[in-house]
PDB file of C-alpha atoms in Angstrom:
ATOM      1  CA  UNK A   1      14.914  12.009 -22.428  1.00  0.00           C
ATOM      2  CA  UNK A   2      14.376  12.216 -25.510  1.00  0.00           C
ATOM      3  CA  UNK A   3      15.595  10.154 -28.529  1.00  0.00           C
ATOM      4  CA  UNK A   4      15.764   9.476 -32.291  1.00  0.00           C
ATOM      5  CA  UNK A   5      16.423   6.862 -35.226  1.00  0.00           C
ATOM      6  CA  UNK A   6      19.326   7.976 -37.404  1.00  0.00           C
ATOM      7  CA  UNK A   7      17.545   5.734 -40.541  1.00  0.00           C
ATOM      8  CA  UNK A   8      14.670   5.095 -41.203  1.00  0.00           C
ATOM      9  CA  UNK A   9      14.297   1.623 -40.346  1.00  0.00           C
ATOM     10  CA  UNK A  10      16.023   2.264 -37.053  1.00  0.00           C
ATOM     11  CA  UNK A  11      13.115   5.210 -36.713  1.00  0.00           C
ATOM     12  CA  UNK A  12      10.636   2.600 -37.435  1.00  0.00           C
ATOM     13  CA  UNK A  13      11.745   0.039 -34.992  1.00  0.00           C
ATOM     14  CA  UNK A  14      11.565   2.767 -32.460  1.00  0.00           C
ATOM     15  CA  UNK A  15       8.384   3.648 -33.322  1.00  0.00           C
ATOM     16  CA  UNK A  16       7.417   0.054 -33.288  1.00  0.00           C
ATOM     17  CA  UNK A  17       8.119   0.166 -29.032  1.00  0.00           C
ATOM     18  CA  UNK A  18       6.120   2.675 -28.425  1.00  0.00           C
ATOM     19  CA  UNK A  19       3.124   1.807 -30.799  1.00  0.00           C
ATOM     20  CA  UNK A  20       3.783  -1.771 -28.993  1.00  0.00           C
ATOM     21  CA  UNK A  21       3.963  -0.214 -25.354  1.00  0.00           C
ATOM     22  CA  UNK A  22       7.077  -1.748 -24.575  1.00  0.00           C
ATOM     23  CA  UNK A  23       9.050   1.326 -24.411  1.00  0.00           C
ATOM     24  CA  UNK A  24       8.826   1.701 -20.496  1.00  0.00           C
ATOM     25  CA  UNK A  25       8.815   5.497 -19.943  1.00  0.00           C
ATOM     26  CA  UNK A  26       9.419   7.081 -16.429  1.00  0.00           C
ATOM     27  CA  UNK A  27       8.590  10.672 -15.597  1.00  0.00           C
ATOM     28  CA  UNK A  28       9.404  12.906 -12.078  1.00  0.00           C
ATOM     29  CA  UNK A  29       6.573  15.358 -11.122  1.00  0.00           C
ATOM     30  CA  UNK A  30       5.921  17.668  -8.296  1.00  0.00           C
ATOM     31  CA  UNK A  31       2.077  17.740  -7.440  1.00  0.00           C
ATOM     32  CA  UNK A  32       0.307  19.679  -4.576  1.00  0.00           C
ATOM     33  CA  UNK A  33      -3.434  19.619  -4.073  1.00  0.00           C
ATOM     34  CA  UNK A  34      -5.256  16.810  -2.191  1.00  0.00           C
ATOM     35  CA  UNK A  35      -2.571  13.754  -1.962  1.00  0.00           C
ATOM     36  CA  UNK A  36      -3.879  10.141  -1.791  1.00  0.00           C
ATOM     37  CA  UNK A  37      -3.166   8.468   1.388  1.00  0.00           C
ATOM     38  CA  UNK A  38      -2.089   5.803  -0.817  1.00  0.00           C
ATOM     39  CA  UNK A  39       1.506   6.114  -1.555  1.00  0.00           C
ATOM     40  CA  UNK A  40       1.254   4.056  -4.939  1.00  0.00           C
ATOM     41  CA  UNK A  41      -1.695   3.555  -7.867  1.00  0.00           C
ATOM     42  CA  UNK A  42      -2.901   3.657 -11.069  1.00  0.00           C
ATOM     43  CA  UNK A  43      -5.244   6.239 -12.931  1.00  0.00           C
ATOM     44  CA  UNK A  44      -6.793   4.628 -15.771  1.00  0.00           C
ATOM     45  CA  UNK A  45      -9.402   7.364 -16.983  1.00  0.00           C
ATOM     46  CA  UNK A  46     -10.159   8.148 -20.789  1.00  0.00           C
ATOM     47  CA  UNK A  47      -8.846  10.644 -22.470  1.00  0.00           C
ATOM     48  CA  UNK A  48     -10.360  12.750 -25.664  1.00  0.00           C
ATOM     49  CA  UNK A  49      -8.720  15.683 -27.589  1.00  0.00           C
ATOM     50  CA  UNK A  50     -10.723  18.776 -27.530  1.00  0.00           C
ATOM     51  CA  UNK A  51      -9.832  22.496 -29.071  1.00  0.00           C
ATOM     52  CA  UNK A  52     -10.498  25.294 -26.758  1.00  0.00           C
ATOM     53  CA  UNK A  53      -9.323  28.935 -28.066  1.00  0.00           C
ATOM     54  CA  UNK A  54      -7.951  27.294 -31.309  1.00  0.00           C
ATOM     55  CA  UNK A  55      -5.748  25.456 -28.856  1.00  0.00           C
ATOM     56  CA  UNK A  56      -5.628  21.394 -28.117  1.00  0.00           C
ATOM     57  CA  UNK A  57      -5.981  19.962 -24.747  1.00  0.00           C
ATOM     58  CA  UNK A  58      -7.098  16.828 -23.304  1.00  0.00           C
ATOM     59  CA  UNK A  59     -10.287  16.295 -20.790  1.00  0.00           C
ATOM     60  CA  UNK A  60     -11.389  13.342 -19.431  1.00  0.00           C
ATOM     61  CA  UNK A  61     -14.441  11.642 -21.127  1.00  0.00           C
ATOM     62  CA  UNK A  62     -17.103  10.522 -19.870  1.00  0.00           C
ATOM     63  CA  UNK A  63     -18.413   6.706 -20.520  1.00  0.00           C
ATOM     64  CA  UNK A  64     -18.940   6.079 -24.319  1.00  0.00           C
ATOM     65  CA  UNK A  65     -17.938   9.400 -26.016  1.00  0.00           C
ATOM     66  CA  UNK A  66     -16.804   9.488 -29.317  1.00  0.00           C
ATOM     67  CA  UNK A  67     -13.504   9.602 -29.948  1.00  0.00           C
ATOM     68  CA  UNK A  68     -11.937   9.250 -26.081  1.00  0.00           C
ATOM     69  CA  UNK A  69      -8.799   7.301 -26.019  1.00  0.00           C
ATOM     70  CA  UNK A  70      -8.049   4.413 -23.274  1.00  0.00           C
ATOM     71  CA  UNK A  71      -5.258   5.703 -21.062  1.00  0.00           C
ATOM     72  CA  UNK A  72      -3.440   4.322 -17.938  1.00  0.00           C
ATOM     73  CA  UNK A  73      -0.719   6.365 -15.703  1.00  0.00           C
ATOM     74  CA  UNK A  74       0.557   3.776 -12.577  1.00  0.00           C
ATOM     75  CA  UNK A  75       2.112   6.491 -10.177  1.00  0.00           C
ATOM     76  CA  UNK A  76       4.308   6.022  -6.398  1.00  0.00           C
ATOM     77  CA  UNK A  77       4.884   9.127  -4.253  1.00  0.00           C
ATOM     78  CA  UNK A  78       8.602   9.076  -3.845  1.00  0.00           C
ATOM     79  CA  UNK A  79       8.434  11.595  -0.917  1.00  0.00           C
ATOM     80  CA  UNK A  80       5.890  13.918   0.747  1.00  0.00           C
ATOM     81  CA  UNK A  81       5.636  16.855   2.599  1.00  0.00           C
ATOM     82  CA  UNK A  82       3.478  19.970   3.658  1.00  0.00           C
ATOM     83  CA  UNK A  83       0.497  19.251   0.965  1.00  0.00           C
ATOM     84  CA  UNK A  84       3.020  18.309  -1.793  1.00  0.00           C
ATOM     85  CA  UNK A  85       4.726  15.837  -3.405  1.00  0.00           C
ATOM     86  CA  UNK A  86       7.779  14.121  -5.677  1.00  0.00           C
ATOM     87  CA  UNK A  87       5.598  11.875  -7.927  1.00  0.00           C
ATOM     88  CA  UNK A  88       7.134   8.924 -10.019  1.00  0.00           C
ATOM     89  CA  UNK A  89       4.885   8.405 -13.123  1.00  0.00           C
ATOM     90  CA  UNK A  90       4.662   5.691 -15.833  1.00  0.00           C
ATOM     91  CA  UNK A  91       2.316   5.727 -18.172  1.00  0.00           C
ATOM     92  CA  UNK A  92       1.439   2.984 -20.157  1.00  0.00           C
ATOM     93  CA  UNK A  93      -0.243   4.642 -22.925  1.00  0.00           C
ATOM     94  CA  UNK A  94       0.982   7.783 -24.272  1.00  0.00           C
ATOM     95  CA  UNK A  95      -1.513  10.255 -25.031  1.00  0.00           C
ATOM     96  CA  UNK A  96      -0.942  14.012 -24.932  1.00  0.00           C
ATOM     97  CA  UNK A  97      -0.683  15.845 -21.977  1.00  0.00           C
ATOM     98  CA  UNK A  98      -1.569  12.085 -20.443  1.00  0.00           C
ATOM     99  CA  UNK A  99       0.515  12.783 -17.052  1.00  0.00           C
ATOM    100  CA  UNK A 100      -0.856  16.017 -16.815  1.00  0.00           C
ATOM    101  CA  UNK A 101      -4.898  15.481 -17.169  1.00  0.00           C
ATOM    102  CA  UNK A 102      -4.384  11.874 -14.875  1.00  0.00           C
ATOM    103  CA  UNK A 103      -2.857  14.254 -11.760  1.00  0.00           C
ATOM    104  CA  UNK A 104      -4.794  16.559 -12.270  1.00  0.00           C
ATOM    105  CA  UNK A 105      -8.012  14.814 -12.424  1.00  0.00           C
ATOM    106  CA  UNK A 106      -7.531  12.749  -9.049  1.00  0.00           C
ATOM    107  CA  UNK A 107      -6.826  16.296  -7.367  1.00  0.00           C
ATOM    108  CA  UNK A 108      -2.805  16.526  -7.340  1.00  0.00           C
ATOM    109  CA  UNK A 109      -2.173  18.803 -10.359  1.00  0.00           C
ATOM    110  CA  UNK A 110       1.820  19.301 -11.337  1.00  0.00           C
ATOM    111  CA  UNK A 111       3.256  22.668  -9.793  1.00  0.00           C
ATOM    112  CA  UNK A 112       3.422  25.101 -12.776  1.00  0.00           C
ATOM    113  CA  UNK A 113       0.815  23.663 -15.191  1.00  0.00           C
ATOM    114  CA  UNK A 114      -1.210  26.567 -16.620  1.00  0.00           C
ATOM    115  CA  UNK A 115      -3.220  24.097 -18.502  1.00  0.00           C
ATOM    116  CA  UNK A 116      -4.491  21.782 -15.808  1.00  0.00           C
ATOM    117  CA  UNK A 117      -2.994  23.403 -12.778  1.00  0.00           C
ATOM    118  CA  UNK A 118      -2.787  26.538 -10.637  1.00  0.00           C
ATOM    119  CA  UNK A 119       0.304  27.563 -13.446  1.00  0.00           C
ATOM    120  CA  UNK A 120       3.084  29.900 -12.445  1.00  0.00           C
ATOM    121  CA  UNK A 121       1.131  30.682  -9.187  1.00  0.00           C
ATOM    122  CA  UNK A 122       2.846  27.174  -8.195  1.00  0.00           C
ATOM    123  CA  UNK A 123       5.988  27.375 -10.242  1.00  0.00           C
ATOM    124  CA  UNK A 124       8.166  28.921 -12.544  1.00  0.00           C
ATOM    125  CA  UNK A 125       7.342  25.998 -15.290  1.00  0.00           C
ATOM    126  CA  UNK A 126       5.874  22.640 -15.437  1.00  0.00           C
ATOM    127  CA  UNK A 127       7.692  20.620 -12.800  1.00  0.00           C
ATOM    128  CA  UNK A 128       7.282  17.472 -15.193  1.00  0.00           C
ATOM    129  CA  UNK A 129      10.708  15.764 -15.987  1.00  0.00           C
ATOM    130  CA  UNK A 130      10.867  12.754 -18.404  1.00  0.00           C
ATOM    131  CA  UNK A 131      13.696  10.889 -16.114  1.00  0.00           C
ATOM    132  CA  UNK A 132      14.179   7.301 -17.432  1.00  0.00           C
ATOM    133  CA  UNK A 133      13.392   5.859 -20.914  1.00  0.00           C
ATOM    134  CA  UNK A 134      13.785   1.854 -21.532  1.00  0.00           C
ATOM    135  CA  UNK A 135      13.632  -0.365 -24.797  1.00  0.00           C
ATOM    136  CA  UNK A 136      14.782  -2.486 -27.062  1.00  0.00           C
ATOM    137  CA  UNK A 137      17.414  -0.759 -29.786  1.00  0.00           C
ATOM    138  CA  UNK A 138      16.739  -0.993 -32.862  1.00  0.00           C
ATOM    139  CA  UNK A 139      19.600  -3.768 -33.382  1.00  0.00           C
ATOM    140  CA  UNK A 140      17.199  -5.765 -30.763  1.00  0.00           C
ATOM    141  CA  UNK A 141      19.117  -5.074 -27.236  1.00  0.00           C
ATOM    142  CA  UNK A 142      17.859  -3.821 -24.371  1.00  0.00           C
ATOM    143  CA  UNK A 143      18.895  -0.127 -23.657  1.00  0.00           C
ATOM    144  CA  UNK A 144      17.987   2.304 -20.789  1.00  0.00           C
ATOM    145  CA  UNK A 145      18.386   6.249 -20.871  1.00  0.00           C
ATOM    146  CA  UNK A 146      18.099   8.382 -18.250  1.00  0.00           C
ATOM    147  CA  UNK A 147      18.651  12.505 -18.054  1.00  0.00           C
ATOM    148  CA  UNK A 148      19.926  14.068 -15.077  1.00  0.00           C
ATOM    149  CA  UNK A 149      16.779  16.526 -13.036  1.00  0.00           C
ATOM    150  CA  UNK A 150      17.599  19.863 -13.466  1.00  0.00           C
ATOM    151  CA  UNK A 151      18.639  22.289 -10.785  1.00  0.00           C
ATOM    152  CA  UNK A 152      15.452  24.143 -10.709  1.00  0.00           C
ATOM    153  CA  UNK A 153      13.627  21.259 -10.390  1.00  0.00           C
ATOM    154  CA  UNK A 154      15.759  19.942  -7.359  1.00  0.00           C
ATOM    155  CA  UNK A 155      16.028  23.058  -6.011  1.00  0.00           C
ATOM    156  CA  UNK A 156      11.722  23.343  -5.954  1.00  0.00           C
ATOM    157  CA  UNK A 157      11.579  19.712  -4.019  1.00  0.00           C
ATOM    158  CA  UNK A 158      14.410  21.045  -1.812  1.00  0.00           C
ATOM    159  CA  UNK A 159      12.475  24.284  -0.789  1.00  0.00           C
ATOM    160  CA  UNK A 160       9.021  22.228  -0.560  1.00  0.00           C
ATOM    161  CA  UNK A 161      10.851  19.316   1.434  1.00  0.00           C
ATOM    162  CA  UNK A 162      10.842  16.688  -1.289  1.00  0.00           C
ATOM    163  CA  UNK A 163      14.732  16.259  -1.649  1.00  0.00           C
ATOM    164  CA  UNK A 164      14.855  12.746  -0.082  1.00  0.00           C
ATOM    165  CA  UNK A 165      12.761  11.257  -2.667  1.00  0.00           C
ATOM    166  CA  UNK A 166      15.065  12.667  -5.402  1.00  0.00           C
ATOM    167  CA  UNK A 167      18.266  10.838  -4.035  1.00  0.00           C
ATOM    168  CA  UNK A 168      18.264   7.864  -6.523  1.00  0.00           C
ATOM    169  CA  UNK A 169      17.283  10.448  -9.558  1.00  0.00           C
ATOM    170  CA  UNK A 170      20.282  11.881  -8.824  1.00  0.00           C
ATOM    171  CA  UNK A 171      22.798  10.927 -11.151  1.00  0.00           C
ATOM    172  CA  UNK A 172      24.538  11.934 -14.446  1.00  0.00           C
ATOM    173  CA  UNK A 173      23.124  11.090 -17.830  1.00  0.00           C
ATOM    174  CA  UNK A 174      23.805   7.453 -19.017  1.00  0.00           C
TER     175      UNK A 174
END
């Protein structure tokens, strides 16, 4: 999902839900690595930019460093299976790569991530789909978006055993 303001004032307003964090955004991942028992809860770990190889990327910092950024990713395993899983995410910040570094860093890195992840050892691409987007339009009502998963990424939780969990996903675009 993805989505823009045809003015500028309807850019700004948009701009004003995220800055504001009432833009609700939902995101599908498949993860592998060491699954938490737990089939719901949050990551709230710090995040700071660093450039490795003239290219940015995200690490988690450690108390107090300069420049580390709060961030907070509440997650729900929608299915699991053989080591894997179909991940729900919603972050509540948005910081770069946030998803990404949060799964990563409690040992369930996204299939296909060659930043944080085993890359395409795992997957063709980053299994990472921005599903479900929901805020207030810029003419103040409340509006929900959602994109349809695409067929490689249905056909991965398919082959890994994930389908069931992708049933309500399922859907055409709004």
């Amino acid at each position: 999902v993805v989505i823009a303001g045809k003015t500028q004032p309807a850019a700004a307003r948009l701009s004003e839900e995220f800055a504001t964090r009432r833009a609700k955004k939902t995101y599908l991942a498949i993860a592998g690595g060491t699954l938490p028992e737990s089939d719901e809860g949050e990551i709230r770990a710090a995040l700071v930019k660093v450039e490795e190889a003239g290219r940015p990327r995200m690490l988690v910092a450690k108390p107090g460093r300069a420049g580390a950024m709060e961030s907070s990713t509440a997650w729900k395993v929608l299915a699991r299976a053989n080591g894997y899983a179909l991940i729900e995410a919603n972050p509540a910040t948005g910081r770069m790569h946030q998803i990404r570094v949060h799964l990563a860093h409690v040992g369930m890195p996204i299939l296909g991530d060659r930043l944080y992840g085993t890359g395409t050892d795992s997957a063709s691409r980053l299994m990472l789909h921005a599903a479900r987007l929901e805020l207030r339009h810029p003419e103040g009502k409340p509006v929900t978006f959602r994109a349809p998963v695409p067929e490689d990424f249905t056909g991965l939780a398919a082959t890994l055993g994930l389908a069931d969990g992708l049933a309500p996903w399922l859907i055409a675009a709004d």
